[in-house]
Amino acid sequence: MLSYILFIATIGGIYGLLALSLNLIWGGVGMVNLGLAGFFAVGAYASALLTTVGHGPIAAGWLIALVAGGVAGLVVTLSTTRLREDYLAIVTLGFAETVRLVASNEIWLTRGTDGISGIPGPWKRALGPDFNAVYFLIVVLALLVVFFVMRRIDRSPYGRALRAIREDAQVAQVAGKPVLRFKTEAFVLSAAIAGLAGALYGHFTSYIAPDMFLPLITVYIFLAVASGGTGRPAGALVGAYLVMTLLESSRFFVEWIPGVTAVQRAALKELLIAVALIVVLRLKPSGVLPERVPPAPRPS
Amino acid sequence: MSLLQITGLRGGYAAADEIVKGADLKVEAGEIVALIGPNGAGKSTLLKLIAGLLRPSGGSVRFKEQEIAGLGAPAISRRGLSFVPQERNVFGTMSVAENLEMGGFIDGAHARKRMAELYERFPMLSEKRRAAARTLSGGQRQILAMAIALMNAPDLLLLDEPTAGLSPRAAEELFGTILALNKSGVAILMVEQNALEALSVSARAYVLVQGRPEHEGRAADLADDPTVRDLFLGGKAQPMLRGNGDSSNKGTGDFT
Amino acid sequence: DPIKLATLTPLTGAGGPYGPVMAKAAASVVEEVNKAGGVLGRRIVLVSEDDQTNPEAAVRAARKLIDVDKVAAIMGTWASSVTTAVAPLCWESKTFLCTVSGADSITLLPHQGFLIRTQPNSKLQVTRVGEFILSLGAKKAFTMIPQTPFTQSTFDILNQVLPKGGCAHQSLIYDDKKTTYRTEVDQALRTSPDVILANGYTPDTVVLLKDLYRAGFKGKILGFAYSINQKLVDQVGQPEVVEGVYNFAPASAEGSSAFEKAKAASGSANPDPYTCQVYDHINLVLMAIASAKAATGEAIKENIRKATMSGGKVVDNAVDGLKEIAAGGKVDYAGASGPCDFDEKGDILDCKFRYEQIKAGKFTLVKIA
Amino acid sequence: MIILQALVNGIVSGTLLAVPAIGFTAMFAVLRFPNFSVSGVATLGAFAGYLAYGVGLQMAGSLVVAFAVAGVAGLAFDKLAHLPLIKQGALPAAIASIATGIILENVVRLGFGNAPRGYDRPIARDVFLGDIRVSPQQLETMGLALLLMLLVFAALAFTRIGKAMRASADNPELAALKGIRPERIATLASFVGMGLVGVGGMLLGLDSSIDPLTGTRILLSLFAAAVLGGLGSVPGAVLGAFLIGMAEELSVLVVGSQYRAAVGFIAILVVLTLRPRGLLGERAY
Amino acid sequence: MPGTMPLLEIKDLRRAFYGLDVLRGVDLSVAPGGITGLIGPNGAGKTTLFNVVSGLVPPDAGSIRFDGEEMAGWAPDRISRRGLVRTFQVARGFPKLSVFQHLMLYGRDQPGESLWQAIVGTRAAREREAALAERAWETARFLKLDRLIDNPATALSGGQKKLLEIGRALMAEPRLVLLDEPTAGVNPTLQNEIGERLLELPRRGITVLLIEHDMGFIARLCNPVIVMAEGQVLTQGTFDEVRTDHRVREAYLGRRAA
Ligand SMILES: Nc1ncnc2c1ncn2[C@@H]1O[C@H](COP(=O)(O)OP(=O)(O)OP(=O)(O)O)[C@@H](O)[C@H]1O
Ligand SMILES: Nc1ncnc2c1ncn2[C@@H]1O[C@H](COP(=O)(O)OP(=O)(O)OP(=O)(O)O)[C@@H](O)[C@H]1O
Ligand SMILES: [Mg+2]
Ligand SMILES: [Mg+2]
């Protein structure tokens, strides 16, 4: 049981990174990135290829994942600068689909739908069964670093400018904020974090394939951020673990339901997750930890 | 019995936070009443409570001798009460003509005739009848908002700063329109920051401060009351166009 | 203290049409065995999880099976990507894995013996398909296939086999999520093929067959039995559309008693090959446990081949086999999907193939070879 | 030649997209959030129509059943789950609609399992017009789609209730002040929009087969169509559906069928860069 | 002010919307260090002029020189950072941001707005933030918004939103501020106080161009006054000069002024 919980906590941490990434641009600038899974995939593939085909060190894989995610983010923002917010959503969705198609079809590079197996884990041999625990700590470390960076941004003038852009980009421009620069930086940073999450994922499970990066994962992360609370890093984290808990606990719950077939049980499980999320959203429309307006510092 | 009789009305935007804290106020049939007060006093909130956009947390609103508190805006408007809000008072994405049509939603039968009348009264609207309301200038939008409210021939008209953004000439014309409407029997409750002008066309007035009517009386009396003048009407500085061109401190800006 | 085993089949997602029946077949076998007293005097508990046809979800589900349920074996993984994702978890935790995925790469993984597969690998299968196409007298064949782990090897093998027999071969990869394939069909028909290999799954093959019919294709069509089966015929609804279409499958030992048992276990008159294979998985695993007198993954790995020892008593279900083993005998399980003899990599050694043709809405046997 | 044929094919597949796209965009025009649960509702409509057809209703009757069932279910979810969140903005409502889409998909799965099913309806061979082949049944579908489009378009553009819908989308408070009851308008929009999506699901099922993922399969193309034409524009959705249909078919000739899905998005990217509000802008009519 | 170069010089500025000529060749200039009034009938094109000058709407033709630099076609943020800030006639803002955040946002030269400094949190950023916070409080107090300083902008009354518009512009310390009916909807008493405050601006190096329909306000504050009508400048001069112009009376002031 413990190792299972450890495993889920690790995957939850990776979801948490994705949620923080999404929160930065959705909660922060109000850009909707429905292509999160695409950036996740780019990072995972970059790092997997570097460490398997390229025999590079794992740390370099993580680094390259950050960079690859960021570069993908840059390409997407630059090609969508003229698009309005809701349209961006559709285009990013298309980006993720395209990434998946490329991963499936460009076999020379990605090994196609076979996927890449044998991705090394750090000190995996030496650690043996302790690997999961150590990797959990690595993920938690990455999560904490990203979390604190996000919190810093959230509370800084930079975050304030991002929010202003989210609320009304035109007025923000009148206030002198270079909207394009802010959006690009935020999107690139967010994509880089998603890329890192991808690399962390690949080195943990040792195998990646195009089917791992279905839009469903983006959906989970959106549900996480929405139920946790947009616009607040802590909300994103809470949401990620909330979704993970729902995903996993529903497994045990449906085992108790008698007289249903396997497929009905699977359907009930997904139903349960969705219903639970709707209930959370109805009870807490702004999420469990809603965005706060920070009080002005009182003059001394 | 008054046309509109409000007693002890309370309410605001969130249950915890009352903005209007017990207001007593009435409008007789065929009367023009002004409501003035500092920014944030709760004037707009009071009007929204009456019109049913906000649900009162206490007190009573009787209109044509029936309780309307809590009925909701569509039902209240169907009883002959029209409200022109201060903000967001037109349908931005729809054309001027469609805006007017929506104004007459309840009473579609007479819409065509009224529209023609309004086009005549406000020729600008006729010129712009195909333009999306969002493209109108600030003043044009104000006129449209007023016209929308007139489309369903109300018995009581609530106006929230109808002349804000109007040129002096247009403001004057609008006050003319208000008087004319009043002559035809429409009662008017009007919030104005163009306060002296408003008082000059009103019979009675209330001064709302922090959610309560602090002063009330005949409009002319309030306009001359020194406390009211100092606190709410801009004190010594008089709008120049009233006091026959007295512009003693005009152009005193020390330009270098 | 029960023995815990698991099925991990696709109950939702693209594999959704197959997984539920698979899980059901395994569950019925377990029920039978429990009724007959279990294995080693212990009851069997079969946990069923959904791999969602998605390796990410499958990994989480497998983790739960391994860490929480502590199952000794996981059976029935279907999509190759799911199997590849789950396999490392299994061999690292010494859990036995039985799969129906066909990608060649799977048995090449360093699985240390913790994996067997009942599905012939794609090389074996496609070679047989090629030979069959030639036997139909084809001069120009065309393959339509979605992007899967078999796609490339299918092309490679057919491009070898067919030209040798004097048949030209062309192919096209399509997107299996589309609702029409008119232009794809136009593309194929432009090469005026006399045989079309429709190599997708049921939902897309239904659309494809309808579009081929609408376009007036007069040549022969063939496809794998996992997609061209009774369900497909029912869905198409109109017998003319599928008239004369061939299907092809590793011979579930048709007519064999095991096949009849699998029918009963799955509650389906026409169990697809995957269902037959999972029926075999559970039987093999149960008998392996009995032979080992231990219910661990390690024990199953060491003893799985003892369930099919030549010279043993031929059985077609675990209940009989367990009796024989308990009595100290040897067994030779003859499965619903075939003989179930494995090489050291975990691939089945050989299998027969079964060819059928639809006539007036019914499948009629062409040959088993 | 083959290009011409591909274009014709594109129009045919475009019509299948057009009906649910009209429903989706019409709802967007009034309720102002992208309702992702159209995937589940389309599936539900397909199954409702399937059952009705199965018990012996004619095609028209089954379409009505599909419309009604999808409309009622869509409406219920809008009231219970989506619209209460709209105060928080369009996105929370959109997110909730993803969840309700999952709910619907699984309700269908709970009742019908995963196995695909087909309508028991004769399939006609294509007819040749010169060298171009067209399917009579698909022409029927196309006619139906165009008819529905005209109806919805006319309703939004010319009728009082249609204008009231747009008014309450534009400024709900003011609409209420004018005696329009925004909840009723929202109810109507949800019902009709979702009804159309259900009909779309059924038409799709007639052409191929149905299973719990029927709606999900078209979700991306459906969005692409609506966005390409301009979110909230009914004729735009139809135009977008045709264009996406044609772009996808042509892409089979150019980059190969496996990259079909990507082509739609590239088309959107190009169009939106040139026309940021879609081809026909965002006027609802 | 002969000899001084105009701070803002607009020549033959044109803009049409769907064939409707809204700006039909506007020529005007604003001298540094004063308060210039801009009046004209509703729909004359005053706000459109502000939109074009502030970069929100690109001009069809014409030149806009600010401090000697041609900036027609520049992006709004670039114009703003050069020191030309405008307010909106119909108050606009960031609904969920507090009054305080609105004010802070308009502060110029914020090191904390670079991503790097935001993450590491440099001293320069902190000090600038503290200095701006002090100014924000002061501004809020003056506009009687200090009680509401943590209110989100949606929870302000109509007049308070207009006050916040003024406050933001003041926070920006621009060289030229374009005020679009800054006190429409503001209580007369507070309006007078704001007038006083605006009078101080030129001394602090801030030049003002303001649109108003309140003639008392224009009379007290503005010299010169520019009159626009139908997309062109009709006339310009001291308030008394333009007031007596019969065209101005006819089109703008109305009967009682005559
Ligand atoms: N985007 C637009 N599309 C079409 N017409 C427009 C647009 N913007 C402004 N107009 C038109 O241009 C004219 C001038 O508008 P503008 O807002 O500049 O007037 P204004 O002088 O500020 O008036 P007011 O004193 O009423 O605010 C109006 O007739 C208006 O309808
Ligand atoms: N939507 C809202 N939510 C919460 N609080 C609000 C909201 N609108 C206004 N308030 C608060 O209610 C108080 C009264 O606002 P109201 O709009 O009634 O004032 P007003 O008298 O109309 O002022 P003005 O003359 O500036 O329009 C204000 O202090 C304001 O902060
Ligand atoms: Mg007000
Ligand atoms: Mg203006």
PDB file of C-alpha atoms in Angstrom, chain B residues 7-201:
ATOM      1  CA  THR B   7     -40.423  52.293   3.599  1.00  0.00           C
ATOM      2  CA  GLY B   8     -37.413  51.030   5.485  1.00  0.00           C
ATOM      3  CA  LEU B   9     -35.792  49.600   2.374  1.00  0.00           C
ATOM      4  CA  ARG B  10     -32.518  47.801   2.961  1.00  0.00           C
ATOM      5  CA  GLY B  11     -30.223  45.855   0.708  1.00  0.00           C
ATOM      6  CA  GLY B  12     -26.957  45.622  -1.171  1.00  0.00           C
ATOM      7  CA  TYR B  13     -24.831  43.342  -3.306  1.00  0.00           C
ATOM      8  CA  ALA B  14     -23.872  40.739  -0.743  1.00  0.00           C
ATOM      9  CA  ALA B  15     -25.969  39.614   2.189  1.00  0.00           C
ATOM     10  CA  ALA B  16     -23.245  40.595   4.606  1.00  0.00           C
ATOM     11  CA  ASP B  17     -22.839  44.091   3.297  1.00  0.00           C
ATOM     12  CA  GLU B  18     -25.860  46.389   3.285  1.00  0.00           C
ATOM     13  CA  ILE B  19     -25.453  49.494   1.162  1.00  0.00           C
ATOM     14  CA  VAL B  20     -28.934  50.939   1.506  1.00  0.00           C
ATOM     15  CA  LYS B  21     -29.689  50.998   5.193  1.00  0.00           C
ATOM     16  CA  GLY B  22     -33.330  51.808   5.665  1.00  0.00           C
ATOM     17  CA  ALA B  23     -34.615  54.263   3.091  1.00  0.00           C
ATOM     18  CA  ASP B  24     -38.008  55.956   3.200  1.00  0.00           C
ATOM     19  CA  LEU B  25     -39.007  57.673   0.019  1.00  0.00           C
ATOM     20  CA  LYS B  26     -42.027  58.309  -2.117  1.00  0.00           C
ATOM     21  CA  VAL B  27     -42.964  59.539  -5.550  1.00  0.00           C
ATOM     22  CA  GLU B  28     -46.439  60.852  -6.235  1.00  0.00           C
ATOM     23  CA  ALA B  29     -48.135  60.300  -9.526  1.00  0.00           C
ATOM     24  CA  GLY B  30     -46.987  62.867 -12.057  1.00  0.00           C
ATOM     25  CA  GLU B  31     -44.148  64.150  -9.900  1.00  0.00           C
ATOM     26  CA  ILE B  32     -40.460  64.659 -10.623  1.00  0.00           C
ATOM     27  CA  VAL B  33     -38.231  63.764  -7.705  1.00  0.00           C
ATOM     28  CA  ALA B  34     -34.471  64.211  -7.604  1.00  0.00           C
ATOM     29  CA  LEU B  35     -32.111  62.002  -5.638  1.00  0.00           C
ATOM     30  CA  ILE B  36     -28.684  63.415  -5.026  1.00  0.00           C
ATOM     31  CA  GLY B  37     -25.714  62.585  -2.855  1.00  0.00           C
ATOM     32  CA  PRO B  38     -22.004  61.943  -2.844  1.00  0.00           C
ATOM     33  CA  ASN B  39     -20.361  59.193  -4.869  1.00  0.00           C
ATOM     34  CA  GLY B  40     -20.901  55.825  -3.343  1.00  0.00           C
ATOM     35  CA  ALA B  41     -23.821  56.950  -1.216  1.00  0.00           C
ATOM     36  CA  GLY B  42     -25.953  54.159  -2.583  1.00  0.00           C
ATOM     37  CA  LYS B  43     -28.115  56.036  -5.056  1.00  0.00           C
ATOM     38  CA  SER B  44     -27.689  53.560  -7.867  1.00  0.00           C
ATOM     39  CA  THR B  45     -28.054  50.697  -5.440  1.00  0.00           C
ATOM     40  CA  LEU B  46     -31.351  52.131  -4.248  1.00  0.00           C
ATOM     41  CA  LEU B  47     -32.654  52.359  -7.797  1.00  0.00           C
ATOM     42  CA  LYS B  48     -31.549  48.796  -8.522  1.00  0.00           C
ATOM     43  CA  LEU B  49     -33.393  47.611  -5.429  1.00  0.00           C
ATOM     44  CA  ILE B  50     -36.556  49.342  -6.574  1.00  0.00           C
ATOM     45  CA  ALA B  51     -36.312  48.058 -10.138  1.00  0.00           C
ATOM     46  CA  GLY B  52     -35.726  44.507  -8.977  1.00  0.00           C
ATOM     47  CA  LEU B  53     -32.150  44.047 -10.176  1.00  0.00           C
ATOM     48  CA  LEU B  54     -31.176  43.504  -6.552  1.00  0.00           C
ATOM     49  CA  ARG B  55     -33.283  41.693  -4.017  1.00  0.00           C
ATOM     50  CA  PRO B  56     -34.050  43.834  -0.946  1.00  0.00           C
ATOM     51  CA  SER B  57     -33.078  42.342   2.401  1.00  0.00           C
ATOM     52  CA  GLY B  58     -35.780  44.271   4.190  1.00  0.00           C
ATOM     53  CA  GLY B  59     -38.445  46.936   3.928  1.00  0.00           C
ATOM     54  CA  SER B  60     -41.211  47.460   1.469  1.00  0.00           C
ATOM     55  CA  VAL B  61     -41.610  48.878  -2.007  1.00  0.00           C
ATOM     56  CA  ARG B  62     -45.161  49.596  -3.053  1.00  0.00           C
ATOM     57  CA  PHE B  63     -45.849  50.561  -6.623  1.00  0.00           C
ATOM     58  CA  LYS B  64     -49.379  51.377  -7.681  1.00  0.00           C
ATOM     59  CA  GLU B  65     -50.434  50.161  -4.256  1.00  0.00           C
ATOM     60  CA  GLN B  66     -48.959  46.732  -4.688  1.00  0.00           C
ATOM     61  CA  GLU B  67     -45.920  45.281  -3.021  1.00  0.00           C
ATOM     62  CA  ILE B  68     -43.193  44.718  -5.602  1.00  0.00           C
ATOM     63  CA  ALA B  69     -40.162  44.095  -3.395  1.00  0.00           C
ATOM     64  CA  GLY B  70     -38.529  40.861  -4.459  1.00  0.00           C
ATOM     65  CA  LEU B  71     -40.529  40.385  -7.626  1.00  0.00           C
ATOM     66  CA  GLY B  72     -37.615  40.503 -10.015  1.00  0.00           C
ATOM     67  CA  ALA B  73     -36.915  42.949 -12.795  1.00  0.00           C
ATOM     68  CA  PRO B  74     -38.990  41.425 -15.626  1.00  0.00           C
ATOM     69  CA  ALA B  75     -42.153  41.333 -13.535  1.00  0.00           C
ATOM     70  CA  ILE B  76     -41.654  44.830 -12.188  1.00  0.00           C
ATOM     71  CA  SER B  77     -41.042  46.293 -15.612  1.00  0.00           C
ATOM     72  CA  ARG B  78     -44.248  44.709 -16.819  1.00  0.00           C
ATOM     73  CA  ARG B  79     -46.123  46.791 -14.245  1.00  0.00           C
ATOM     74  CA  GLY B  80     -45.086  50.021 -15.853  1.00  0.00           C
ATOM     75  CA  LEU B  81     -41.755  50.927 -14.278  1.00  0.00           C
ATOM     76  CA  SER B  82     -38.782  51.715 -16.487  1.00  0.00           C
ATOM     77  CA  PHE B  83     -35.230  52.077 -15.260  1.00  0.00           C
ATOM     78  CA  VAL B  84     -32.267  53.559 -17.106  1.00  0.00           C
ATOM     79  CA  PRO B  85     -29.155  52.274 -15.349  1.00  0.00           C
ATOM     80  CA  GLN B  86     -26.038  54.340 -14.945  1.00  0.00           C
ATOM     81  CA  GLU B  87     -23.734  51.847 -16.623  1.00  0.00           C
ATOM     82  CA  ARG B  88     -24.185  49.189 -19.268  1.00  0.00           C
ATOM     83  CA  ASN B  89     -27.444  50.671 -20.321  1.00  0.00           C
ATOM     84  CA  VAL B  90     -27.571  49.636 -23.990  1.00  0.00           C
ATOM     85  CA  PHE B  91     -27.228  46.347 -25.871  1.00  0.00           C
ATOM     86  CA  GLY B  92     -23.778  46.967 -27.314  1.00  0.00           C
ATOM     87  CA  THR B  93     -23.721  44.322 -30.005  1.00  0.00           C
ATOM     88  CA  MET B  94     -27.166  45.134 -31.364  1.00  0.00           C
ATOM     89  CA  SER B  95     -28.150  47.925 -33.695  1.00  0.00           C
ATOM     90  CA  VAL B  96     -29.871  51.049 -32.474  1.00  0.00           C
ATOM     91  CA  ALA B  97     -33.127  49.911 -34.038  1.00  0.00           C
ATOM     92  CA  GLU B  98     -32.869  46.517 -32.371  1.00  0.00           C
ATOM     93  CA  ASN B  99     -32.120  48.223 -29.072  1.00  0.00           C
ATOM     94  CA  LEU B 100     -35.339  50.132 -29.361  1.00  0.00           C
ATOM     95  CA  GLU B 101     -37.200  47.013 -30.347  1.00  0.00           C
ATOM     96  CA  MET B 102     -35.950  45.318 -27.205  1.00  0.00           C
ATOM     97  CA  GLY B 103     -37.014  48.350 -25.218  1.00  0.00           C
ATOM     98  CA  GLY B 104     -40.537  47.635 -26.420  1.00  0.00           C
ATOM     99  CA  PHE B 105     -40.307  43.916 -25.797  1.00  0.00           C
ATOM    100  CA  ILE B 106     -43.239  43.814 -23.398  1.00  0.00           C
ATOM    101  CA  ASP B 107     -45.565  45.816 -25.535  1.00  0.00           C
ATOM    102  CA  GLY B 108     -44.739  44.794 -29.075  1.00  0.00           C
ATOM    103  CA  ALA B 109     -48.014  46.059 -30.467  1.00  0.00           C
ATOM    104  CA  HIS B 110     -47.187  49.732 -30.182  1.00  0.00           C
ATOM    105  CA  ALA B 111     -43.490  49.392 -30.842  1.00  0.00           C
ATOM    106  CA  ARG B 112     -43.561  50.680 -34.404  1.00  0.00           C
ATOM    107  CA  LYS B 113     -45.415  53.845 -33.558  1.00  0.00           C
ATOM    108  CA  ARG B 114     -43.282  54.654 -30.535  1.00  0.00           C
ATOM    109  CA  MET B 115     -40.134  54.033 -32.462  1.00  0.00           C
ATOM    110  CA  ALA B 116     -41.210  56.550 -35.047  1.00  0.00           C
ATOM    111  CA  GLU B 117     -41.950  59.082 -32.316  1.00  0.00           C
ATOM    112  CA  LEU B 118     -38.574  58.547 -30.733  1.00  0.00           C
ATOM    113  CA  TYR B 119     -36.776  58.881 -34.031  1.00  0.00           C
ATOM    114  CA  GLU B 120     -38.484  62.183 -34.416  1.00  0.00           C
ATOM    115  CA  ARG B 121     -37.607  63.354 -30.956  1.00  0.00           C
ATOM    116  CA  PHE B 122     -33.971  62.211 -31.243  1.00  0.00           C
ATOM    117  CA  PRO B 123     -32.988  62.542 -34.903  1.00  0.00           C
ATOM    118  CA  MET B 124     -29.505  61.278 -34.085  1.00  0.00           C
ATOM    119  CA  LEU B 125     -30.984  57.864 -33.356  1.00  0.00           C
ATOM    120  CA  SER B 126     -32.658  57.795 -36.686  1.00  0.00           C
ATOM    121  CA  GLU B 127     -29.386  58.566 -38.425  1.00  0.00           C
ATOM    122  CA  LYS B 128     -27.671  55.823 -36.514  1.00  0.00           C
ATOM    123  CA  ARG B 129     -30.436  53.263 -36.583  1.00  0.00           C
ATOM    124  CA  ARG B 130     -28.261  50.630 -38.214  1.00  0.00           C
ATOM    125  CA  ALA B 131     -25.120  51.301 -36.161  1.00  0.00           C
ATOM    126  CA  ALA B 132     -24.192  48.868 -33.396  1.00  0.00           C
ATOM    127  CA  ALA B 133     -24.806  50.566 -30.076  1.00  0.00           C
ATOM    128  CA  ARG B 134     -21.258  49.854 -28.993  1.00  0.00           C
ATOM    129  CA  THR B 135     -19.969  52.259 -31.634  1.00  0.00           C
ATOM    130  CA  LEU B 136     -21.991  55.232 -30.384  1.00  0.00           C
ATOM    131  CA  SER B 137     -20.281  58.090 -28.639  1.00  0.00           C
ATOM    132  CA  GLY B 138     -20.761  58.457 -24.895  1.00  0.00           C
ATOM    133  CA  GLY B 139     -23.471  61.048 -25.259  1.00  0.00           C
ATOM    134  CA  GLN B 140     -25.255  59.244 -28.068  1.00  0.00           C
ATOM    135  CA  ARG B 141     -25.383  56.139 -25.941  1.00  0.00           C
ATOM    136  CA  GLN B 142     -26.981  58.067 -23.095  1.00  0.00           C
ATOM    137  CA  ILE B 143     -29.742  59.255 -25.435  1.00  0.00           C
ATOM    138  CA  LEU B 144     -30.276  55.732 -26.697  1.00  0.00           C
ATOM    139  CA  ALA B 145     -30.541  54.412 -23.153  1.00  0.00           C
ATOM    140  CA  MET B 146     -33.235  56.946 -22.413  1.00  0.00           C
ATOM    141  CA  ALA B 147     -35.076  56.109 -25.625  1.00  0.00           C
ATOM    142  CA  ILE B 148     -35.010  52.389 -24.816  1.00  0.00           C
ATOM    143  CA  ALA B 149     -36.709  53.126 -21.528  1.00  0.00           C
ATOM    144  CA  LEU B 150     -39.406  55.169 -23.221  1.00  0.00           C
ATOM    145  CA  MET B 151     -40.318  52.369 -25.598  1.00  0.00           C
ATOM    146  CA  ASN B 152     -42.704  50.746 -23.188  1.00  0.00           C
ATOM    147  CA  ALA B 153     -44.600  53.844 -22.080  1.00  0.00           C
ATOM    148  CA  PRO B 154     -43.869  53.635 -18.358  1.00  0.00           C
ATOM    149  CA  ASP B 155     -45.817  55.287 -15.572  1.00  0.00           C
ATOM    150  CA  LEU B 156     -42.683  55.725 -13.507  1.00  0.00           C
ATOM    151  CA  LEU B 157     -39.266  56.345 -14.920  1.00  0.00           C
ATOM    152  CA  LEU B 158     -36.134  55.812 -12.823  1.00  0.00           C
ATOM    153  CA  LEU B 159     -33.191  57.661 -14.305  1.00  0.00           C
ATOM    154  CA  ASP B 160     -29.626  57.176 -13.103  1.00  0.00           C
ATOM    155  CA  GLU B 161     -27.588  60.185 -14.170  1.00  0.00           C
ATOM    156  CA  PRO B 162     -29.288  60.699 -17.496  1.00  0.00           C
ATOM    157  CA  THR B 163     -27.238  63.744 -18.473  1.00  0.00           C
ATOM    158  CA  ALA B 164     -23.784  62.400 -17.675  1.00  0.00           C
ATOM    159  CA  GLY B 165     -21.711  62.877 -20.800  1.00  0.00           C
ATOM    160  CA  LEU B 166     -24.237  65.032 -22.595  1.00  0.00           C
ATOM    161  CA  SER B 167     -23.232  68.313 -24.109  1.00  0.00           C
ATOM    162  CA  PRO B 168     -24.845  71.350 -22.456  1.00  0.00           C
ATOM    163  CA  ARG B 169     -27.235  71.664 -25.321  1.00  0.00           C
ATOM    164  CA  ALA B 170     -28.156  68.000 -25.291  1.00  0.00           C
ATOM    165  CA  ALA B 171     -28.549  68.040 -21.522  1.00  0.00           C
ATOM    166  CA  GLU B 172     -30.886  70.951 -21.792  1.00  0.00           C
ATOM    167  CA  GLU B 173     -32.881  69.176 -24.422  1.00  0.00           C
ATOM    168  CA  LEU B 174     -33.030  66.104 -22.306  1.00  0.00           C
ATOM    169  CA  PHE B 175     -34.348  68.023 -19.340  1.00  0.00           C
ATOM    170  CA  GLY B 176     -36.881  69.455 -21.771  1.00  0.00           C
ATOM    171  CA  THR B 177     -37.867  65.943 -22.732  1.00  0.00           C
ATOM    172  CA  ILE B 178     -38.175  64.962 -19.108  1.00  0.00           C
ATOM    173  CA  LEU B 179     -40.462  67.884 -18.415  1.00  0.00           C
ATOM    174  CA  ALA B 180     -42.548  67.081 -21.446  1.00  0.00           C
ATOM    175  CA  LEU B 181     -42.886  63.469 -20.394  1.00  0.00           C
ATOM    176  CA  ASN B 182     -43.842  64.617 -16.971  1.00  0.00           C
ATOM    177  CA  LYS B 183     -46.527  66.830 -18.423  1.00  0.00           C
ATOM    178  CA  SER B 184     -47.960  63.802 -20.169  1.00  0.00           C
ATOM    179  CA  GLY B 185     -48.303  62.159 -16.769  1.00  0.00           C
ATOM    180  CA  VAL B 186     -45.126  60.130 -16.302  1.00  0.00           C
ATOM    181  CA  ALA B 187     -43.629  60.311 -12.818  1.00  0.00           C
ATOM    182  CA  ILE B 188     -39.839  60.503 -12.620  1.00  0.00           C
ATOM    183  CA  LEU B 189     -37.301  59.621  -9.980  1.00  0.00           C
ATOM    184  CA  MET B 190     -33.930  60.850 -11.086  1.00  0.00           C
ATOM    185  CA  VAL B 191     -30.415  60.560  -9.730  1.00  0.00           C
ATOM    186  CA  GLU B 192     -28.188  63.365 -10.928  1.00  0.00           C
ATOM    187  CA  GLN B 193     -24.745  64.746 -10.238  1.00  0.00           C
ATOM    188  CA  ASN B 194     -25.658  67.644 -12.456  1.00  0.00           C
ATOM    189  CA  ALA B 195     -27.444  68.498  -9.262  1.00  0.00           C
ATOM    190  CA  LEU B 196     -28.500  72.096  -9.562  1.00  0.00           C
ATOM    191  CA  GLU B 197     -29.941  71.461 -12.995  1.00  0.00           C
ATOM    192  CA  ALA B 198     -31.795  68.465 -11.675  1.00  0.00           C
ATOM    193  CA  LEU B 199     -33.182  70.371  -8.718  1.00  0.00           C
ATOM    194  CA  SER B 200     -34.360  73.100 -10.992  1.00  0.00           C
ATOM    195  CA  VAL B 201     -36.715  70.751 -12.840  1.00  0.00           C
TER     196      VAL B 201
END
